[in-house]
Short mmCIF file of C-alpha atoms in Angstrom, two decimals:
data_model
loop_
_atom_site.label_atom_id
_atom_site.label_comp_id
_atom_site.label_asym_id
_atom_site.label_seq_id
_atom_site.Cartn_x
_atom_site.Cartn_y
_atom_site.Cartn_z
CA UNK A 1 -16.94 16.48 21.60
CA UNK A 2 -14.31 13.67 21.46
CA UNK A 3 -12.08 13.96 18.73
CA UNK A 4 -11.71 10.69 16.87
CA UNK A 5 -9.21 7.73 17.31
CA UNK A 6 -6.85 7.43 14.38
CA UNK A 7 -4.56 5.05 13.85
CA UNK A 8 -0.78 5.49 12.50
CA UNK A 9 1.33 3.37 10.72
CA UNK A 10 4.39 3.01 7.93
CA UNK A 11 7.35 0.59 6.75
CA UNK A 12 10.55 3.32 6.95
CA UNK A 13 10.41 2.48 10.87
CA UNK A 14 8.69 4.33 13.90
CA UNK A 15 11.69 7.36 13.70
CA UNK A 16 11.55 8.64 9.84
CA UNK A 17 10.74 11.63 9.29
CA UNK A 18 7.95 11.20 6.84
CA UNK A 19 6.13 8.86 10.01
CA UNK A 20 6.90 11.99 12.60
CA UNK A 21 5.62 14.16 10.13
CA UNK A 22 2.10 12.55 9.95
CA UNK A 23 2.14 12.31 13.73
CA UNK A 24 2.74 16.10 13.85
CA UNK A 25 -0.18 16.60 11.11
CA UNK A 26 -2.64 14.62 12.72
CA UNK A 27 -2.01 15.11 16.48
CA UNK A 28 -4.77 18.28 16.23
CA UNK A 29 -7.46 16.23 13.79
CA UNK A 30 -7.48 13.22 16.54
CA UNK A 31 -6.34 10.90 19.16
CA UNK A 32 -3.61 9.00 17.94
CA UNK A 33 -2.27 5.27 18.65
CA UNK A 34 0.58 4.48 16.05
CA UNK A 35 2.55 1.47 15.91
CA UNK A 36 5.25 1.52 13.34
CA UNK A 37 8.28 -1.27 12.35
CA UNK A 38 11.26 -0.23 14.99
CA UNK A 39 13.60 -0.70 11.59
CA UNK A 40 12.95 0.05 8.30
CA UNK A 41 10.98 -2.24 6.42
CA UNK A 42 10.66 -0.60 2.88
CA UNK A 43 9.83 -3.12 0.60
CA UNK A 44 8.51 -6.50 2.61
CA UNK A 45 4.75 -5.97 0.80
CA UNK A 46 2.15 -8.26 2.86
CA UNK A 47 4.76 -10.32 4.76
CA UNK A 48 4.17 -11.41 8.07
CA UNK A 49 6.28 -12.94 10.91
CA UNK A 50 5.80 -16.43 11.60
CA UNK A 51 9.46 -17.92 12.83
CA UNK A 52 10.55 -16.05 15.43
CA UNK A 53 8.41 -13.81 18.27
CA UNK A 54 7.70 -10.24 17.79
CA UNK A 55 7.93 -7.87 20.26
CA UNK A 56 5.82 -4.36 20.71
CA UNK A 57 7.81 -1.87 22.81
CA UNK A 58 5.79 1.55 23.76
CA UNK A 59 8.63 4.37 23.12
CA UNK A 60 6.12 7.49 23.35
CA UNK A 61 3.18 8.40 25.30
CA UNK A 62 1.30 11.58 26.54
CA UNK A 63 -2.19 12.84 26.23
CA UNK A 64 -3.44 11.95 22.97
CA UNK A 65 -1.27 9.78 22.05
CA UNK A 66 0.39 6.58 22.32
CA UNK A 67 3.61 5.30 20.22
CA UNK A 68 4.70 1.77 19.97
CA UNK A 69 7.53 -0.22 18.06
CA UNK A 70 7.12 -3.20 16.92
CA UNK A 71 9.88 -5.55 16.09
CA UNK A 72 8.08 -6.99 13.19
CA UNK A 73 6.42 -6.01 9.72
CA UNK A 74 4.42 -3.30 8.69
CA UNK A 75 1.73 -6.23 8.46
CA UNK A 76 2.67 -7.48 11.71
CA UNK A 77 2.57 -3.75 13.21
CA UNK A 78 -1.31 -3.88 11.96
CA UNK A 79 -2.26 -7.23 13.11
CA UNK A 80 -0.67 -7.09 16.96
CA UNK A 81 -2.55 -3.49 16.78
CA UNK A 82 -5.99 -4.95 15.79
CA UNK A 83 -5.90 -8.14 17.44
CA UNK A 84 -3.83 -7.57 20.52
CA UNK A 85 -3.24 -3.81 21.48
CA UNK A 86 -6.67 -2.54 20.95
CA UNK A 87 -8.27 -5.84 20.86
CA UNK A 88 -12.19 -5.43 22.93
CA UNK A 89 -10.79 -2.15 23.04
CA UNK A 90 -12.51 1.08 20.79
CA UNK A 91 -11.39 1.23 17.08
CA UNK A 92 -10.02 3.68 15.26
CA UNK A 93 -12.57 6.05 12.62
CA UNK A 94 -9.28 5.77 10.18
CA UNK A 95 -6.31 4.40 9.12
CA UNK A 96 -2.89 6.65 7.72
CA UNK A 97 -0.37 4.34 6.60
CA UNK A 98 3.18 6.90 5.63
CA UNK A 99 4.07 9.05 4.84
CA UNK A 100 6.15 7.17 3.07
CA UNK A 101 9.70 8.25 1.58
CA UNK A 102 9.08 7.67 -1.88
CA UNK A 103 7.02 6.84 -4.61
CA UNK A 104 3.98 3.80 -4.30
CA UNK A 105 2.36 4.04 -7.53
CA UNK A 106 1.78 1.65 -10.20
CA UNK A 107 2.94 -1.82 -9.26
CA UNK A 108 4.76 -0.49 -6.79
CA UNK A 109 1.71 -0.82 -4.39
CA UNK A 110 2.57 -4.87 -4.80
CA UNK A 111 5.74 -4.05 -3.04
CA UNK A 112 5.20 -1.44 -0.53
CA UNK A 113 5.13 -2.15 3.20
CA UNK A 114 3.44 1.11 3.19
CA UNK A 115 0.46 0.25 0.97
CA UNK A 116 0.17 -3.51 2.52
CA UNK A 117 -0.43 -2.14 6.01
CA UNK A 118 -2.96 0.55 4.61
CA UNK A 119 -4.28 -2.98 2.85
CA UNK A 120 -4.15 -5.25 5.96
CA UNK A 121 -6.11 -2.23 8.01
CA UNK A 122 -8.86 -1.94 5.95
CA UNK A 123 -9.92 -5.35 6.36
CA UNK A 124 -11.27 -4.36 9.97
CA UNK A 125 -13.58 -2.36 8.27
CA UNK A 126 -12.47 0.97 8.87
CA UNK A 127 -11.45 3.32 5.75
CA UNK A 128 -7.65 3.04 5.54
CA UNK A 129 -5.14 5.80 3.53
CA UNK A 130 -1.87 5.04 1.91
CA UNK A 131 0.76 8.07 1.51
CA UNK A 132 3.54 9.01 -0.28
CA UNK A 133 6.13 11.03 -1.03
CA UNK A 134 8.38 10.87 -4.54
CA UNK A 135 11.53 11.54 -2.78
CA UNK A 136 13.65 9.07 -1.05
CA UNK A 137 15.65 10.93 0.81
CA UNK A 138 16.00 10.82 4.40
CA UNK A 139 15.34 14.51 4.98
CA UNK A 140 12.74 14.67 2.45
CA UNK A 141 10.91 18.04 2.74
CA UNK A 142 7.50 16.62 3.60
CA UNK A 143 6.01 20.75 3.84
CA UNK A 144 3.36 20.46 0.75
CA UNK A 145 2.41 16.60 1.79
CA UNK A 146 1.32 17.99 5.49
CA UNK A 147 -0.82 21.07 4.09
CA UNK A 148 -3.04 18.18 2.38
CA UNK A 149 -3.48 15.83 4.81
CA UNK A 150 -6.33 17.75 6.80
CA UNK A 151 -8.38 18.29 3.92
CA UNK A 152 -8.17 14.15 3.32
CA UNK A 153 -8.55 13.22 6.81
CA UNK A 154 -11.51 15.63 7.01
CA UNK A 155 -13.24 14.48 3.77
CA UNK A 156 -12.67 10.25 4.39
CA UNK A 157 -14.29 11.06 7.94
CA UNK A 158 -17.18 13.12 6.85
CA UNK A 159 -17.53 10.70 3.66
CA UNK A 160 -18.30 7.81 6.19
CA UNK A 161 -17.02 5.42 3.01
CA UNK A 162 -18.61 2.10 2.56
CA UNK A 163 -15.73 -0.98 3.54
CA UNK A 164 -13.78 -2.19 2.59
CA UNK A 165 -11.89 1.23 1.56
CA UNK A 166 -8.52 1.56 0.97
CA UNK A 167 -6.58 4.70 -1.02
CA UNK A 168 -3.22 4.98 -2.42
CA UNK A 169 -2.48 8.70 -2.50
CA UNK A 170 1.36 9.88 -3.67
CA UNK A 171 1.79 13.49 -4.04
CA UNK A 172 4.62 14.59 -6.35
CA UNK A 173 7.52 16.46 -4.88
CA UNK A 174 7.02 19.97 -5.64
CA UNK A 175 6.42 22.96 -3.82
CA UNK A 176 2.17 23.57 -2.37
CA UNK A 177 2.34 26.58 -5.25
CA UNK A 178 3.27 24.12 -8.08
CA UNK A 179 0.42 21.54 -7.21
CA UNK A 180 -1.99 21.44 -10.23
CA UNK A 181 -5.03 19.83 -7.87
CA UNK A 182 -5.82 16.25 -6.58
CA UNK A 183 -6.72 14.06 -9.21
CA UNK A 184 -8.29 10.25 -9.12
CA UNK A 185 -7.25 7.69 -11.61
CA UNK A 186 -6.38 4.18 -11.81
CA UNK A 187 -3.25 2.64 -11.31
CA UNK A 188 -0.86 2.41 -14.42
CA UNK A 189 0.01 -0.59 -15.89
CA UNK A 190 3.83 -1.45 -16.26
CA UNK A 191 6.11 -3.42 -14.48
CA UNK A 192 9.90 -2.98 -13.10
CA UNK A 193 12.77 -4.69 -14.49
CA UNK A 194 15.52 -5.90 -12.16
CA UNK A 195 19.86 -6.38 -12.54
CA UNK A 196 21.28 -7.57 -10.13
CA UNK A 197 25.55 -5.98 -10.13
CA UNK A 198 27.52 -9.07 -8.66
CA UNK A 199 30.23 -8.09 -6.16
CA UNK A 200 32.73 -9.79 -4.08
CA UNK A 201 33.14 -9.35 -0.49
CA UNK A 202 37.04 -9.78 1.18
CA UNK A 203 36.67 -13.81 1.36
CA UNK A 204 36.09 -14.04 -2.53
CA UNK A 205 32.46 -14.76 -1.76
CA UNK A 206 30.22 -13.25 -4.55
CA UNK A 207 27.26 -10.92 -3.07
CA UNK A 208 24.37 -9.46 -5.25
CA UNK A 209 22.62 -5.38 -5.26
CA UNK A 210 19.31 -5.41 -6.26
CA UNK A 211 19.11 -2.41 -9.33
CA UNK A 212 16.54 -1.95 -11.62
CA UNK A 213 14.13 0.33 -13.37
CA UNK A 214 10.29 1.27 -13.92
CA UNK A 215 8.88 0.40 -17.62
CA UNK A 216 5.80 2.40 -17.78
CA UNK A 217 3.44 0.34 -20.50
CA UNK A 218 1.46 3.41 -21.02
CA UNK A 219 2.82 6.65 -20.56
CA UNK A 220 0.63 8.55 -22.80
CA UNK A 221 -2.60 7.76 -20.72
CA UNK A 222 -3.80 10.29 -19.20
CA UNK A 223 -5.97 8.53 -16.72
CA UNK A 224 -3.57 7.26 -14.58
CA UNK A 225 -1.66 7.57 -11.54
CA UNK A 226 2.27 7.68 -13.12
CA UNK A 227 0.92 10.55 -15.38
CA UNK A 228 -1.06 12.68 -12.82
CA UNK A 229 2.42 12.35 -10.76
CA UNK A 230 4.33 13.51 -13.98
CA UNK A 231 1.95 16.55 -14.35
CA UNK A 232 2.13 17.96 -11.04
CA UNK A 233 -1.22 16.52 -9.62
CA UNK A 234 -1.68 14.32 -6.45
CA UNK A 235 -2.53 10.96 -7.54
CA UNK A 236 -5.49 9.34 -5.56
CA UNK A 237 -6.21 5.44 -6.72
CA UNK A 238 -8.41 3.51 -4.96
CA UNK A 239 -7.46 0.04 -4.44
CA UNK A 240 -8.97 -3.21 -4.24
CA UNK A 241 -7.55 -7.00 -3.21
CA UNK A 242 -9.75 -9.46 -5.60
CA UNK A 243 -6.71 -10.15 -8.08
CA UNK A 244 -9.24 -11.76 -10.29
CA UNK A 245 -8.77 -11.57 -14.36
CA UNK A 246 -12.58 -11.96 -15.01
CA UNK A 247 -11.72 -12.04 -18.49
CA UNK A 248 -9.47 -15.01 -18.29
CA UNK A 249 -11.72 -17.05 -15.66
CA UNK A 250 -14.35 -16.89 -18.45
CA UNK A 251 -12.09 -17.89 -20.76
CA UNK A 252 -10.89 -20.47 -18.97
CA UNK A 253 -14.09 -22.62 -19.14
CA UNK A 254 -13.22 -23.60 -22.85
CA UNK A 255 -10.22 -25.22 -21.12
CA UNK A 256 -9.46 -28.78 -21.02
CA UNK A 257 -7.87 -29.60 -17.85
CA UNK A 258 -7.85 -33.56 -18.06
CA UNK A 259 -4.26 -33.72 -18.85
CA UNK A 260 -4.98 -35.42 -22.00
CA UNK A 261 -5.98 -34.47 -25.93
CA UNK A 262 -9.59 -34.51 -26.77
CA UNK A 263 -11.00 -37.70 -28.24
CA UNK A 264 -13.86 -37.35 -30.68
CA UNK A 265 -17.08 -36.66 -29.32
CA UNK A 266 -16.01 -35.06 -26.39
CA UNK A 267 -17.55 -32.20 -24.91
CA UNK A 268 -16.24 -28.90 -23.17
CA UNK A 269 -15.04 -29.67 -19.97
CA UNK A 270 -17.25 -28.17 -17.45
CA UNK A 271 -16.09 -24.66 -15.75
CA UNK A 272 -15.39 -24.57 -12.00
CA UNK A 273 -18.01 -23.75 -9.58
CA UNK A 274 -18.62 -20.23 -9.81
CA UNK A 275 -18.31 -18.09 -6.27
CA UNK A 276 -21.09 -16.62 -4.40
CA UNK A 277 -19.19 -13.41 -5.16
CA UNK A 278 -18.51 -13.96 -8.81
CA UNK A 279 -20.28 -12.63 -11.80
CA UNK A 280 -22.41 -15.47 -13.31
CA UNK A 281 -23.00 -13.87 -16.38
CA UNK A 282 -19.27 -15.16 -17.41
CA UNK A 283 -20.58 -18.50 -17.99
CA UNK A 284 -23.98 -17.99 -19.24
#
């Protein structure tokens, strides 16, 4: 029986250790083609590469697998992979995106290379993984993260999804023994606050580090993803793209939009065309 294709990618660049790691993991579940960013690229979310060309170098190959660099994004790394590398060629059954060094929960999945490529692969239809790690070190001990993976990869493939379907999956850092259990939620709500410590280089010339922290809006709910982490459980959120506030695009039919104050006997201005995809009870 042939084993099936997977596909590898991540944004800490094709020689971390948490990207070698997953190779390592998944080399006996399947045949592997990974392209990853030749640099780090922790950070660049959905970005693409449109100004300059990119450039896909293969740095690994022997039977049952096949590693290339690419010069560019993790986004990039997807798209040359879909539409170039294995382009009329046969698709992967799955998508592992990591594992990353350090934590993508909460709105950190708007920033995360990691999370956008897992994003960007799973709209090729095929059932695409996000991973994680909460330690940024270098030499993170990726040991409990590697012991799960099977399980996931064996579940997603025997699962057979319906796509698009895309999970975010960060696993605390503790030891296997100290792992209360895998545990879906949603993603909490917060947001991260930025400083920015003003330097000068040798010329006089100020220069700007990027500091900050993570306000959590909610950190006595017990449904999500930041407190899962916090209590020792694997955090598995399933993410979606439609950025939609249904709420507020009902609302927003009540709206005057005319760019000028209503004159008596005017009516509601009419909503805007609802989508095929959209819920038409909001304006009913």
């Amino acid at each position: 029986m042939t084993k099936p294709l997977i596909f590898l990618t991540n944004d800490d660049g094709v020689n971390a250790k948490g990207f070698r790691n997953l190779i390592d993991t998944v080399r006996p579940l399947g045949r592997i083609v990974a392209v990853a960013p030749e640099n780090g690229q922790s950070g660049m979310s959905h970005a693409i590469t449109m100004t300059r060309p990119l450039y896909l170098t293969k740095v690994e190959e022997e039977e049952g697998v096949e590693i290339y660099a690419c010069s560019g994004t993790p986004v990039d790394c997807v798209k040359i992979a879909f539409d170039s590398l294995l382009l009329n060629k046969e698709m992967p059954a799955l998508i592992l995106s990591g594992i990353n060094h350090g934590s993508n929960s909460a709105v950190n999945v708007l920033y995360s290379g990691t999370m956008a490529a897992a994003i960007e692969a799973s709209f090729y239809n095929i059932p695409s993984i996000g991973l994680s790690l909460l330690d940024h070190s270098p030499d993170a001990d990726f040991t409990t993260v590697n012991g799960y993976i099977p399980q996931l990869v064996e579940t997603v493939l025997h699962k057979n999804p319906e796509c698009p379907f895309c999970l975010n999956i960060n696993f605390p850092n503790l030891p296997a023994d100290q792992i209360k259990g895998i545990r879906p939620c949603r993603q909490t709500r917060g947001y991260w606050r930025e400083e920015f410590e003003r330097r000068q280089d040798p010329r006089g010339k100020d220069y700007y580090w990027l500091i900050g922290y993570f306000n959590n809006a909610e950190p006595e709910a017990e449904d999500t993803d930041e407190w899962a982490l916090k209590h020792g459980y694997i955090s598995v959120v399933p993410i979606q793209v439609d950025l939609t506030n249904y709420k507020q695009l009902g609302d927003l039919k009540d709206w005057s939009f005319t760019g000028r104050q209503k004159e008596s006997g005017d009516t509601k201005s009419a909503p805007c065309p609802v989508p095929p995809s959209s819920k038409a009870d909001f304006w009913e």
